[in-house]
Amino acid sequence: MTHRILLPGLTRRGLLTGAAGAATLAVAPQLRSPAVAQKAPLKVGLMLPYTGTYAKLGQFIDNGFRLYVEQKGGKLGGREITFVQVDDESKPEAATDNMNRLVGREKVDVVVGTVHSGVAMAMVKVARDNNTLLIIPNAGANDATGPQCAANIFRTSFSNWQPSYPMGKVVFDAGLKNVATITWRYAAGAESTGAFKENFTKQGGKIVEEMTLPFPEVEFQALLTRIATLKPDAVFSFFAGGGAVKFVKDYAAAGLNKTIPLYGSGFLTDGVLEAQGEAANGMKTTLHYADNLDNPANKAFLAAFKAKTKMDGDIYAVQGFDSAALLDVGLNAVGGDDKARDKMIDAMAKAKIDSPRGPLSFNKAHNPIQHIYLREVRNGRNEFVSIAHESLDDPARGCRMA
Amino acid sequence: MDLATFGVQLLNAIQYGMVLFLVASGLTLVFGILGVINLAHGTFYMLGAYMAYGIAAATGSFWLALIGGMAIAFVAGLALENVFIRRLYGRDHLAQVLLSFGLILVLDDIRQVVFGKDVHSVAPPAFLSGSIQLTDNMSYPVYRLALCGFCLAIAAAIFLVVQRTKVGMVIRAGAENREMTRALGIGFDQINRYVFATGIALAALGGILVSPISTVFPGMGDGMLILSFVVIVVGGIGSIAGAAIGALLIGLTDTFGKVFFPNISSVLIYVLMAGVLLWRPNGILGRREA
C-alpha cells in the first residue's frame, strides 16, 4: 500500500508481477525512457477456467503454456514474460467483465483464453472492440474464426467443424450407411455433429435421426432405448467431460456397443479414459492429436511435461504449449517489441510450428491447419491408427479475411 | 412404438423417478419439517458420490462406501445443524438461501481439495454388475433394477418411521404446529437435528447409490438440486408420499418427452410443474393453507 502512495503510476505493475515486483520498483524510474520500456516484461493474461467443470483443462493449458516459456528461459522473442491469471469459471455472464479487467485494469499485452466457447465468444467481442491480441487455446466455436474473425485473434486449437468432419468419411468407408447422431443441444454439439453430417452425406451416407438432449443433462436411458429401436448401422456422438464418461458407460451397459458401433469426435474419450474404463475399449474417434504420436516433438513434449507436472500431457496441454510457441514466433519476428503489431501478426499468421501434434500452420482466418488423426482406445490411451485427413483446413465460413 | 419398447421406456421412467425420489425425499423432509430451504442439498448428493468413489477406491468395497459415506454425511449433518442451521429456524427464507449458498461454495472447495477436479466412476458390487437381455439388441444393467428395489425399501422405511413410530408422531406434530408442540412440552427441538442429519444422509445416499450408473463429476449436484425442487413442489412440500408421486411424474414426463417431443423435452417438466401448480397451488399432496 505504501508503494501505491509513493509511486502511483508504477506500483500496480509492481504488484501484479508478483515476485518480480520488487525488481520492477527498483528499475521503475528508468521505465519512462522508451528505449528501456521495451525491455519491460511482456504481460500475458491467462484467462482460463481454474475452477468448475473445465478446471482440469484450464490447468493443463496453463501448464503447457508455462512449460514452453520455461523452456525458453522465461523469455519469448527475447522478451521477459510475466503472467496475470484470471479464473473465468466457464461463466459466459462474467466473461466480458473478466476480459475488461485484464485489458483495462491489468493492462496485459496479450490474452490467452479460454476453454468454454460461450466465454471465448465474449472475449472475442472485447478483443475486436479494443484490438487486444487474443490467442484461443481451446474453445472451438466456429464463429471465432468465422464471422467474428479478426487480425488480432488467433486460435491454436481447432474449430468445432474440424475434428468431426473427417469422421464422416471414416464411418462411410467402414461400410456403415445409416447413422444416428446424438449430442447436447448447444453450439459445440450442433457444429460438431453438423460437420460429421456434412461429410457423411457427401459420401452418400444417410442420417437416420439426429437426437439431442439439453446441456448438460446426463440421463441418456430414454435415448439409448430409442437407438436400440432405430437399429442404425452406427452412432456418431459429441459429448465431453462427465457427460462423455456417462454416455460411453451407459451405451456399453445397455449392450448397444455389441451391435451398433459408437463413434465420436475425440473429446468423447479424451481426458476421461480412466473413468470410462472397459466401456471405452476399442472405440474409434477423430482428433488433432493422439497420445502416442510418434514424432520427436511429441516425445520431447510428453517427457518435459511429465517432469514438470508429474502428469501425462494431453491435447489441452499441447494447445497451451503451442499458444506460447505461436506468441514466440510473433515476438521473434519483431525482436520482442509487441508494439510493432502488424509485423508481429503477419509473422504469426505465417508461422509453421513443429507441434507435438504434428505440423501446425494457420489459415487466413487464423484457425489451425493440421492433421486430423483416427485414434482407437487401447491400453487406456487414445492410440494412433491413421491420419484421417491430412492438413485439414477449416472452411472459415463468413470470415472476411478468408 | 411397439409394446416391448414401450415397456423398456416405462422401466427407464420408473427407474429415473426412483432416483429422483431418493434425493428429493431428504429435501422435502428438511424443507417440510424444519422449514429450512437447503440449497446445499445437491452438493451433498455430489459429495456422496465422491465419498463413494474415495472409499470404494481405498477399500475395494462398495458396501463399505455405502455405510461409511452415509455415516460421514449424517455426522456432518449433525455438526452443520449444531453450528449453522439451528440459527435459521423461523428466520426468513433469504437468510436460509444465503447460508446454504455459502455452504455450496465452501463444500465445493473442500471437494476440490480432497478429491480434485477429475471425473471418476465407481464399480457396482460384483454380483450386481451383470445385465439382462431385454430386446434383441438391448440389455439392462442389473444394478439399475437393484437400485429400484433399494429406493422402494428406503421409501418404505421413511414412511414407517414418520407414520408409525413415536418419533414420527413428534415430527409430524412439529411440522403441523411448532409452537403448540413446544407448548405441550414435547421435545421437538431435540429431534430437529436428527431430521436435518437424516436429510443430508439421504442426499449423500442418493449420490452413493447413483455413482455406479452415473459418473462422479464436480457439477453433478446442480442439475439434481433443481430437479429435486421441481419434484417436491409438484408433490407438495413436506410430503414424502407427494415426493414419490412427483418423482414418478417427472420421470415419466422426462423419459417420454425425450422420445416423443425431443425438441421441447427440456421444458416439459416445467410445463408439468406449472400445470400442477395451477390445478393445486400447494402441490398434489400439499397441505392447504389454513
XYZ file of C-alpha atoms in Angstrom:
692
model
C 0.000 0.000 0.000
C 2.813 2.401 0.822
C 4.208 1.773 -2.629
C 0.999 2.902 -4.180
C 1.253 6.211 -2.378
C 4.874 6.752 -3.295
C 4.740 5.681 -6.907
C 1.187 5.853 -8.107
C 1.887 5.240 -11.762
C 4.124 2.273 -11.359
C 3.077 0.267 -8.343
C 0.234 -1.506 -9.997
C 2.644 -3.043 -12.398
C 4.904 -3.929 -9.499
C 2.123 -5.564 -7.551
C 0.879 -7.558 -10.470
C 4.150 -9.030 -11.490
C 4.262 -10.677 -8.084
C 7.726 -11.896 -7.293
C 9.253 -9.545 -9.813
C 7.507 -6.642 -8.114
C 10.461 -5.516 -6.042
C 12.799 -5.658 -9.003
C 10.391 -3.643 -11.112
C 10.221 -0.979 -8.461
C 13.976 -0.819 -8.374
C 14.192 -0.123 -12.083
C 10.959 1.818 -12.127
C 12.319 5.298 -12.795
C 14.013 4.049 -15.942
C 10.730 2.815 -17.360
C 9.921 6.304 -18.518
C 12.544 6.112 -21.206
C 11.016 4.386 -24.231
C 14.153 2.517 -25.211
C 14.215 0.738 -21.875
C 10.463 0.368 -21.642
C 10.586 -2.069 -24.485
C 12.583 -4.405 -22.265
C 9.913 -4.379 -19.569
C 8.338 -7.811 -19.276
C 5.540 -8.661 -21.680
C 2.418 -9.185 -19.664
C 0.415 -12.269 -20.643
C -3.139 -12.552 -19.300
C -4.175 -16.171 -18.799
C -7.966 -16.209 -18.695
C -8.793 -19.862 -18.085
C -11.157 -21.998 -16.000
C -9.205 -22.752 -12.813
C -12.332 -23.974 -11.034
C -15.543 -25.647 -12.181
C -16.252 -28.355 -14.721
C -13.369 -27.441 -17.016
C -10.849 -26.764 -14.245
C -8.600 -29.625 -15.250
C -8.493 -28.467 -18.860
C -7.588 -24.951 -17.762
C -4.827 -26.302 -15.550
C -3.326 -28.327 -18.384
C -3.417 -25.402 -20.815
C -1.788 -23.200 -18.179
C 0.928 -25.791 -17.521
C 1.554 -26.289 -21.237
C 1.949 -22.554 -21.834
C 4.289 -22.092 -18.880
C 6.318 -25.130 -19.877
C 7.130 -23.567 -23.249
C 8.073 -20.250 -21.644
C 10.297 -22.040 -19.113
C 11.999 -23.963 -21.875
C 12.879 -20.621 -23.474
C 14.368 -19.363 -20.208
C 11.331 -17.314 -19.236
C 11.557 -15.261 -22.431
C 9.696 -15.261 -25.753
C 11.400 -13.483 -28.624
C 13.996 -12.297 -26.123
C 11.372 -10.553 -24.010
C 10.769 -11.432 -20.384
C 7.261 -12.851 -19.767
C 5.077 -12.249 -16.724
C 1.635 -13.667 -16.101
C -1.665 -12.411 -14.779
C -4.157 -15.171 -14.045
C -7.931 -14.829 -14.104
C -10.319 -17.659 -13.318
C -13.149 -17.402 -15.849
C -15.060 -20.263 -14.094
C -16.512 -21.112 -17.533
C -19.184 -18.488 -16.867
C -20.143 -16.568 -20.006
C -22.006 -13.941 -17.974
C -18.798 -12.884 -16.216
C -16.622 -13.129 -19.324
C -16.855 -9.520 -20.527
C -16.022 -8.157 -17.072
C -13.095 -10.517 -16.653
C -11.730 -9.651 -20.082
C -12.150 -5.912 -19.495
C -10.348 -6.278 -16.201
C -7.374 -7.929 -17.872
C -7.205 -5.423 -20.681
C -8.275 -2.272 -18.856
C -7.047 -2.510 -15.303
C -4.218 -5.003 -15.557
C -3.115 -3.672 -18.958
C -1.951 -7.025 -20.282
C -0.250 -7.085 -23.691
C -1.789 -10.343 -24.846
C -4.655 -12.503 -23.601
C -4.659 -16.304 -23.762
C -8.050 -17.975 -23.236
C -10.228 -19.951 -22.960
C -11.920 -23.382 -22.851
C -15.662 -22.637 -22.858
C -16.963 -21.396 -26.212
C -19.521 -19.009 -24.708
C -16.824 -17.331 -22.637
C -14.462 -17.274 -25.594
C -17.008 -15.535 -27.830
C -17.419 -12.774 -25.224
C -13.628 -12.441 -25.157
C -13.568 -12.277 -28.950
C -16.006 -9.395 -28.856
C -13.906 -7.404 -26.383
C -10.724 -8.211 -28.315
C -12.332 -6.962 -31.534
C -13.520 -3.779 -29.836
C -10.177 -2.720 -28.373
C -7.778 -4.573 -30.639
C -6.209 -6.771 -27.950
C -4.084 -9.639 -29.185
C -6.030 -12.796 -28.280
C -4.879 -16.400 -28.573
C -7.611 -19.006 -28.062
C -6.063 -22.226 -26.721
C -9.166 -24.408 -26.840
C -12.696 -23.073 -27.436
C -13.881 -24.413 -30.780
C -16.833 -22.146 -31.641
C -16.757 -21.929 -35.439
C -17.682 -18.234 -35.276
C -14.406 -17.200 -33.602
C -12.555 -17.815 -36.864
C -15.692 -17.432 -38.964
C -17.939 -14.347 -38.992
C -16.156 -12.922 -35.913
C -12.623 -13.437 -37.223
C -10.124 -10.585 -36.835
C -6.462 -9.915 -37.486
C -5.674 -9.777 -33.767
C -7.394 -13.079 -32.941
C -5.655 -16.441 -33.311
C -6.704 -19.948 -32.411
C -4.225 -22.750 -31.676
C -6.760 -25.494 -31.038
C -9.461 -26.355 -33.581
C -12.804 -25.231 -34.897
C -15.688 -27.495 -33.859
C -16.050 -28.344 -37.522
C -12.513 -29.675 -37.815
C -12.187 -32.877 -35.729
C -15.644 -34.198 -36.700
C -15.591 -33.601 -40.456
C -13.131 -36.423 -41.335
C -15.175 -38.928 -39.314
C -17.901 -38.729 -41.970
C -15.594 -40.455 -44.431
C -14.124 -42.869 -41.874
C -17.582 -44.156 -40.931
C -18.796 -44.360 -44.542
C -15.648 -46.190 -45.637
C -16.247 -48.722 -42.853
C -19.390 -49.716 -44.750
C -21.829 -48.027 -42.384
C -24.512 -46.250 -44.399
C -27.287 -45.399 -41.896
C -26.110 -43.451 -38.890
C -27.864 -41.750 -35.971
C -26.269 -38.768 -34.231
C -26.631 -37.751 -30.601
C -25.360 -34.706 -28.744
C -26.225 -31.940 -26.317
C -28.407 -29.166 -27.702
C -25.805 -26.368 -27.758
C -23.455 -24.733 -30.234
C -20.493 -27.092 -29.938
C -22.743 -30.139 -30.266
C -24.583 -28.772 -33.298
C -21.375 -27.658 -35.036
C -19.660 -30.952 -34.371
C -22.452 -33.268 -35.499
C -23.177 -30.846 -38.370
C -19.634 -31.265 -39.710
C -19.915 -35.043 -39.458
C -23.229 -34.966 -41.294
C -21.835 -32.659 -43.996
C -19.086 -35.107 -44.939
C -21.063 -38.295 -44.298
C -23.962 -37.315 -46.565
C -21.480 -36.026 -49.170
C -20.004 -39.524 -49.258
C -23.505 -40.937 -49.771
C -24.473 -41.902 -46.240
C -27.824 -41.265 -44.613
C -28.509 -39.730 -41.208
C -31.490 -41.651 -39.823
C -32.091 -39.463 -36.772
C -30.475 -36.507 -35.035
C -31.042 -36.859 -31.310
C -30.349 -34.078 -28.851
C -30.809 -33.511 -25.157
C -30.455 -30.340 -23.103
C -26.956 -29.316 -21.995
C -25.574 -30.617 -19.668
C -28.132 -33.310 -18.874
C -26.785 -36.841 -18.395
C -29.918 -39.001 -18.262
C -29.441 -40.957 -21.509
C -31.528 -44.063 -20.912
C -34.568 -42.958 -22.944
C -32.465 -42.111 -25.984
C -30.428 -45.310 -25.700
C -33.683 -47.248 -25.900
C -34.575 -45.127 -28.921
C -31.272 -46.079 -30.572
C -31.956 -49.756 -29.890
C -35.301 -49.411 -31.660
C -33.909 -47.465 -34.624
C -31.123 -50.013 -35.184
C -28.802 -47.714 -37.166
C -25.522 -49.108 -38.570
C -23.585 -46.822 -36.214
C -23.927 -43.845 -33.867
C -21.912 -40.635 -34.028
C -21.819 -38.634 -30.812
C -20.397 -35.476 -29.346
C -20.072 -35.254 -25.563
C -17.263 -34.115 -23.296
C -16.235 -34.349 -19.651
C -18.592 -36.010 -17.167
C -21.282 -36.407 -19.840
C -18.863 -38.241 -22.131
C -17.957 -40.688 -19.375
C -21.561 -41.422 -18.555
C -22.698 -41.719 -22.165
C -19.964 -44.185 -23.109
C -20.576 -46.249 -19.968
C -24.367 -46.258 -20.361
C -24.013 -47.178 -24.051
C -21.885 -50.174 -23.123
C -24.089 -51.126 -20.151
C -27.096 -51.214 -22.479
C -25.182 -53.687 -24.633
C -25.551 -51.443 -27.676
C -21.814 -51.414 -28.422
C -22.037 -55.107 -29.393
C -24.235 -54.461 -32.411
C -24.082 -50.698 -33.094
C -20.550 -49.247 -33.036
C -20.192 -45.874 -31.327
C -18.060 -43.203 -32.967
C -17.385 -39.668 -31.903
C -15.144 -36.668 -32.077
C -12.086 -37.198 -29.904
C -13.445 -35.266 -26.945
C -15.625 -38.284 -26.191
C -12.584 -40.221 -24.971
C -10.002 -37.550 -24.171
C -9.012 -36.951 -20.556
C -11.771 -39.279 -19.321
C -10.495 -42.751 -20.213
C -9.649 -43.704 -16.655
C -13.242 -43.118 -15.582
C -14.676 -44.838 -18.690
C -12.568 -47.948 -18.103
C -13.515 -51.059 -20.059
C -16.532 -49.400 -21.653
C -14.344 -47.294 -23.955
C -12.100 -50.103 -25.187
C -11.853 -50.270 -28.972
C -13.733 -47.020 -29.547
C -12.641 -45.008 -32.557
C -12.588 -41.224 -32.536
C -11.025 -38.430 -34.582
C -8.998 -35.540 -33.188
C -5.962 -33.395 -33.978
C -3.848 -35.374 -31.518
C -3.213 -38.934 -30.378
C -1.494 -39.842 -27.113
C 1.269 -41.887 -28.710
C 2.067 -39.786 -31.800
C 5.471 -40.959 -32.898
C 7.246 -37.702 -33.639
C 10.257 -36.189 -31.842
C 8.367 -33.038 -30.818
C 5.658 -35.072 -29.091
C 8.112 -37.356 -27.299
C 10.117 -34.394 -26.036
C 6.962 -32.574 -25.020
C 5.474 -35.503 -23.099
C 8.742 -36.122 -21.259
C 9.135 -32.445 -20.330
C 5.503 -32.127 -19.261
C 5.797 -35.212 -17.070
C 8.986 -33.846 -15.498
C 7.322 -30.507 -14.744
C 3.894 -31.617 -13.531
C 4.195 -35.388 -12.772
C 1.178 -35.809 -15.043
C 0.750 -37.181 -18.552
C 0.379 -34.436 -21.126
C -2.722 -34.374 -23.290
C -4.206 -32.348 -26.127
C -5.066 -29.464 -23.803
C -1.501 -29.209 -22.587
C -0.353 -29.316 -26.225
C -2.703 -26.475 -27.134
C -1.346 -24.364 -24.271
C 2.208 -25.213 -25.309
C 1.521 -24.248 -28.939
C -0.132 -20.975 -27.879
C 3.175 -19.965 -26.335
C 5.027 -21.219 -29.407
C 2.857 -19.034 -31.641
C 3.455 -15.986 -29.460
C 7.162 -16.803 -29.583
C 7.109 -16.759 -33.383
C 5.431 -13.360 -33.368
C 7.760 -11.809 -30.812
C 10.849 -13.230 -32.506
C 9.893 -11.521 -35.749
C 9.845 -8.110 -34.057
C 12.711 -8.598 -31.592
C 10.327 -8.650 -28.643
C 8.682 -5.325 -29.488
C 4.978 -6.100 -29.416
C 4.179 -2.518 -30.442
C 5.178 -3.495 -33.986
C 1.823 -5.198 -34.075
C 1.286 -5.586 -37.826
C 4.630 -7.216 -38.407
C 4.094 -9.467 -35.423
C 0.648 -10.607 -36.589
C 1.985 -11.173 -40.069
C 4.672 -13.478 -38.700
C 2.185 -15.355 -36.529
C -0.170 -15.891 -39.469
C 2.687 -17.383 -41.482
C 4.006 -19.470 -38.582
C 4.986 -23.056 -39.259
C 5.181 -24.748 -35.887
C 6.659 -28.181 -35.273
C 3.951 -29.010 -32.752
C 3.697 -32.206 -30.678
C 0.518 -32.806 -32.692
C 2.458 -32.675 -35.990
C 2.900 -29.802 -38.440
C 0.813 -26.763 -37.467
C 0.152 -23.714 -39.621
C -2.679 -21.201 -39.901
C -5.250 -20.245 -42.499
C -6.290 -16.704 -43.397
C -8.889 -16.712 -40.633
C -6.107 -17.631 -38.132
C -7.504 -21.093 -37.461
C -5.076 -24.053 -37.414
C -4.380 -26.166 -40.467
C -3.485 -29.556 -39.027
C -3.703 -33.319 -39.421
C -6.792 -34.983 -38.000
C -5.987 -38.432 -36.666
C -8.109 -41.532 -36.366
C -7.449 -42.994 -32.937
C -8.542 -46.145 -31.142
C -8.807 -46.654 -27.399
C -6.241 -49.272 -26.374
C -4.377 -49.757 -23.097
C -6.230 -46.825 -21.574
C -4.883 -44.445 -24.200
C -6.123 -42.888 -27.432
C -3.654 -44.569 -29.748
C -2.836 -43.511 -33.284
C -4.436 -45.571 -36.065
C -4.025 -43.430 -39.175
C -4.242 -39.891 -40.472
C -7.947 -39.443 -41.157
C -7.416 -36.191 -43.032
C -4.070 -34.674 -43.896
C -3.532 -30.942 -43.217
C -7.215 -30.215 -42.838
C -8.124 -26.571 -43.315
C -11.278 -25.046 -41.862
C -13.797 -23.536 -44.311
C -13.908 -20.356 -42.146
C -17.404 -19.620 -43.380
C -18.347 -15.973 -43.027
C -14.822 -14.714 -42.332
C -13.920 -11.558 -44.268
C -10.190 -12.243 -44.065
C -10.503 -15.654 -45.723
C -43.503 -47.715 -30.677
C -44.111 -51.408 -30.098
C -45.080 -52.848 -26.751
C -41.605 -54.113 -25.857
C -40.034 -50.709 -26.463
C -42.803 -49.050 -24.526
C -42.136 -51.438 -21.648
C -38.439 -50.621 -21.663
C -39.127 -46.883 -21.728
C -41.578 -47.304 -18.875
C -38.882 -49.100 -16.922
C -36.474 -46.245 -17.716
C -39.025 -43.733 -16.498
C -39.746 -45.539 -13.238
C -36.095 -46.162 -12.516
C -35.259 -42.475 -13.102
C -38.206 -41.463 -10.936
C -36.956 -43.694 -8.109
C -33.575 -41.959 -8.084
C -35.235 -38.536 -8.103
C -37.384 -39.631 -5.171
C -34.401 -40.777 -3.168
C -32.704 -37.381 -3.441
C -35.876 -35.302 -3.160
C -37.107 -37.140 -0.050
C -34.291 -35.659 2.045
C -35.009 -32.194 0.712
C -38.707 -32.422 1.421
C -38.045 -33.679 4.975
C -35.835 -30.720 5.794
C -37.980 -28.177 3.983
C -41.309 -29.525 5.156
C -40.466 -30.299 8.766
C -37.796 -27.758 9.664
C -38.965 -25.076 7.237
C -35.383 -24.673 6.032
C -34.532 -24.285 2.370
C -31.267 -26.130 1.939
C -29.670 -25.230 -1.401
C -26.638 -27.312 -0.453
C -28.719 -30.480 -0.819
C -27.384 -31.089 -4.333
C -23.866 -30.534 -3.074
C -24.282 -33.342 -0.550
C -25.544 -35.538 -3.368
C -22.294 -34.808 -5.205
C -20.205 -35.307 -2.061
C -21.925 -38.646 -1.511
C -20.827 -39.771 -4.957
C -17.264 -38.563 -4.343
C -17.181 -40.325 -0.972
C -18.369 -43.498 -2.669
C -15.540 -43.129 -5.152
C -12.965 -42.365 -2.448
C -13.957 -45.129 -0.045
C -14.526 -47.727 -2.762
C -11.139 -46.915 -4.302
C -9.411 -47.196 -0.922
C -11.146 -50.320 0.385
C -12.466 -52.006 -2.753
C -15.867 -52.447 -1.141
C -18.979 -50.717 -2.397
C -20.903 -51.668 0.740
C -18.297 -50.087 2.966
C -18.573 -46.968 0.816
C -22.342 -47.049 1.232
C -22.299 -47.325 5.023
C -19.237 -45.133 5.559
C -20.472 -42.393 3.225
C -23.860 -42.267 4.904
C -22.329 -42.221 8.366
C -19.992 -39.370 7.461
C -22.856 -37.429 5.905
C -25.036 -37.989 8.967
C -22.344 -36.762 11.349
C -21.605 -33.794 9.087
C -25.342 -33.052 9.093
C -25.435 -33.068 12.904
C -22.449 -30.750 13.065
C -23.873 -28.352 10.484
C -27.195 -28.257 12.294
C -25.458 -27.511 15.555
C -23.267 -24.721 14.212
C -25.351 -23.097 11.493
C -28.785 -24.415 10.666
C -30.364 -24.100 14.124
C -29.887 -20.347 13.905
C -32.149 -20.351 10.867
C -35.315 -21.930 12.257
C -38.103 -19.440 11.871
C -35.857 -16.934 10.066
C -36.959 -15.767 6.646
C -36.024 -17.756 3.594
C -33.481 -15.222 2.341
C -31.169 -15.918 5.288
C -31.521 -19.650 4.662
C -30.781 -19.300 0.976
C -27.724 -17.160 1.669
C -26.312 -19.528 4.250
C -26.888 -22.670 2.231
C -25.476 -21.000 -0.878
C -22.378 -20.195 1.142
C -22.237 -23.847 2.146
C -22.275 -24.827 -1.548
C -19.190 -22.700 -2.223
C -17.294 -23.935 0.825
C -18.189 -27.609 0.307
C -17.296 -27.386 -3.368
C -13.857 -26.100 -2.473
C -13.420 -28.816 0.146
C -14.287 -31.365 -2.530
C -11.686 -29.784 -4.801
C -9.017 -30.046 -2.087
C -9.868 -33.601 -1.039
C -10.823 -35.264 -4.330
C -9.576 -32.903 -7.034
C -11.367 -31.878 -10.204
C -11.329 -35.165 -12.070
C -14.198 -37.223 -13.390
C -14.405 -40.662 -11.780
C -16.521 -43.775 -11.863
C -17.420 -46.391 -9.272
C -17.812 -50.111 -9.911
C -21.071 -51.702 -8.713
C -20.837 -54.697 -6.346
C -19.744 -57.780 -8.290
C -22.993 -59.730 -8.004
C -24.981 -56.763 -9.341
C -22.650 -55.954 -12.222
C -24.289 -58.145 -14.869
C -27.082 -57.234 -17.231
C -30.292 -58.751 -18.511
C -31.107 -59.042 -22.212
C -34.340 -57.129 -22.799
C -34.720 -56.901 -26.565
C -32.675 -58.364 -29.416
C -30.010 -55.668 -29.131
C -30.564 -54.011 -25.789
C -29.778 -55.161 -22.301
C -30.478 -53.657 -18.912
C -27.911 -53.442 -16.132
C -28.932 -55.492 -13.087
C -27.703 -52.682 -10.876
C -30.411 -50.363 -12.209
C -33.062 -52.887 -11.209
C -31.475 -53.336 -7.782
C -31.485 -49.579 -7.417
C -35.265 -49.570 -7.890
C -35.618 -52.111 -5.104
C -33.335 -50.131 -2.851
C -35.290 -46.920 -3.410
C -38.551 -48.716 -2.608
C -37.047 -50.019 0.636
C -35.896 -46.527 1.630
C -39.322 -45.117 0.832
C -40.979 -47.778 2.983
C -38.551 -47.122 5.831
C -39.190 -43.368 5.789
C -42.912 -43.938 5.636
C -42.867 -46.360 8.574
C -40.771 -44.065 10.739
C -42.871 -40.983 10.034
C -46.303 -42.637 10.196
C -45.889 -45.489 12.647
C -43.406 -44.514 15.337
C -43.474 -42.153 18.291
C -40.600 -40.141 16.866
C -42.553 -39.834 13.639
C -45.516 -38.589 15.570
C -43.453 -35.842 17.186
C -42.030 -34.899 13.798
C -45.481 -34.648 12.284
C -46.767 -32.654 15.212
C -43.843 -30.257 14.975
C -44.337 -29.796 11.262
C -48.025 -29.126 11.852
C -47.629 -26.535 14.567
C -44.236 -25.821 16.024
C -45.342 -23.510 18.815
C -48.120 -25.735 20.033
C -45.824 -28.769 20.094
C -43.323 -26.834 22.194
C -46.072 -25.578 24.477
C -47.160 -29.143 25.127
C -43.673 -29.921 26.356
C -42.778 -32.299 23.565
C -39.043 -32.481 22.777
C -39.388 -31.324 19.210
C -36.180 -29.295 19.122
C -34.081 -32.308 20.095
C -35.420 -34.170 17.114
C -34.716 -31.354 14.653
C -31.036 -32.079 14.425
C -31.672 -35.723 13.561
C -34.185 -34.768 10.894
C -31.663 -32.429 9.306
C -28.880 -35.001 9.526
C -31.171 -37.622 8.005
C -31.954 -35.253 5.128
C -28.247 -34.776 4.453
C -27.616 -38.519 4.748
C -30.405 -39.204 2.217
C -28.839 -36.754 -0.252
C -25.470 -38.439 0.172
C -27.094 -41.872 -0.088
C -28.604 -40.803 -3.408
C -25.162 -39.816 -4.665
C -23.597 -43.046 -3.421
C -26.258 -45.300 -4.947
C -26.229 -43.445 -8.258
C -22.445 -43.395 -8.563
C -22.140 -46.830 -10.270
C -24.623 -45.928 -13.028
C -23.718 -42.266 -13.200
C -20.356 -40.610 -13.242
C -18.762 -38.785 -10.383
C -18.036 -35.229 -11.511
C -17.920 -31.783 -9.875
C -21.158 -30.296 -11.271
C -23.365 -33.356 -10.815
C -25.315 -31.898 -7.896
C -26.516 -28.735 -9.624
C -28.991 -30.321 -12.017
C -30.147 -32.731 -9.322
C -30.897 -29.865 -6.913
C -33.185 -28.164 -9.424
C -34.942 -31.415 -10.285
C -35.417 -32.174 -6.590
C -37.091 -28.830 -6.057
C -39.382 -29.463 -9.021
C -40.252 -32.870 -7.566
C -41.167 -31.560 -4.118
C -43.061 -28.575 -5.483
C -45.105 -30.855 -7.735
C -45.660 -33.428 -4.993
C -46.375 -30.976 -2.208
C -43.709 -29.600 0.092
C -43.082 -31.716 3.170
C -44.982 -34.749 1.942
C -42.965 -37.936 1.476
C -45.746 -39.604 -0.486
C -46.033 -36.428 -2.551
C -42.319 -36.587 -3.326
C -42.782 -40.164 -4.540
C -45.667 -39.175 -6.825
C -43.841 -36.076 -8.034
C -40.678 -38.048 -8.765
C -42.543 -40.660 -10.788
C -44.408 -37.970 -12.741
C -41.159 -36.184 -13.546
C -39.510 -39.478 -14.515
C -42.364 -40.323 -16.883
C -42.570 -36.826 -18.369
C -38.835 -36.590 -18.931
C -38.421 -40.053 -20.449
C -41.404 -39.983 -22.790
C -40.841 -36.307 -23.533
C -37.380 -37.124 -24.853
C -38.845 -39.835 -27.064
C -41.965 -38.147 -28.412
C -41.157 -34.429 -28.242
C -37.350 -34.245 -28.399
C -37.297 -30.548 -29.305
C -39.202 -29.364 -26.277
C -38.226 -32.095 -23.829
C -36.215 -29.709 -21.696
C -39.218 -27.553 -20.831
C -41.790 -30.332 -20.440
C -41.138 -30.974 -16.763
C -41.536 -27.263 -16.050
C -44.763 -27.207 -18.031
C -45.892 -30.108 -15.878
C -44.916 -28.188 -12.758
C -46.784 -25.072 -13.887
C -49.837 -27.167 -14.742
C -49.862 -28.891 -11.357
C -49.468 -25.585 -9.542
C -52.399 -24.066 -11.427
C -54.517 -27.059 -10.511
C -53.262 -27.443 -6.945
C -51.182 -24.459 -5.785
C -49.678 -26.407 -2.872
C -48.703 -29.433 -4.915
C -50.525 -32.706 -5.406
C -50.419 -33.797 -1.754
C -49.575 -30.420 -0.260
C -51.481 -29.230 2.757
C -53.822 -26.343 2.058
C -53.042 -23.129 3.867
C -55.386 -22.707 6.851
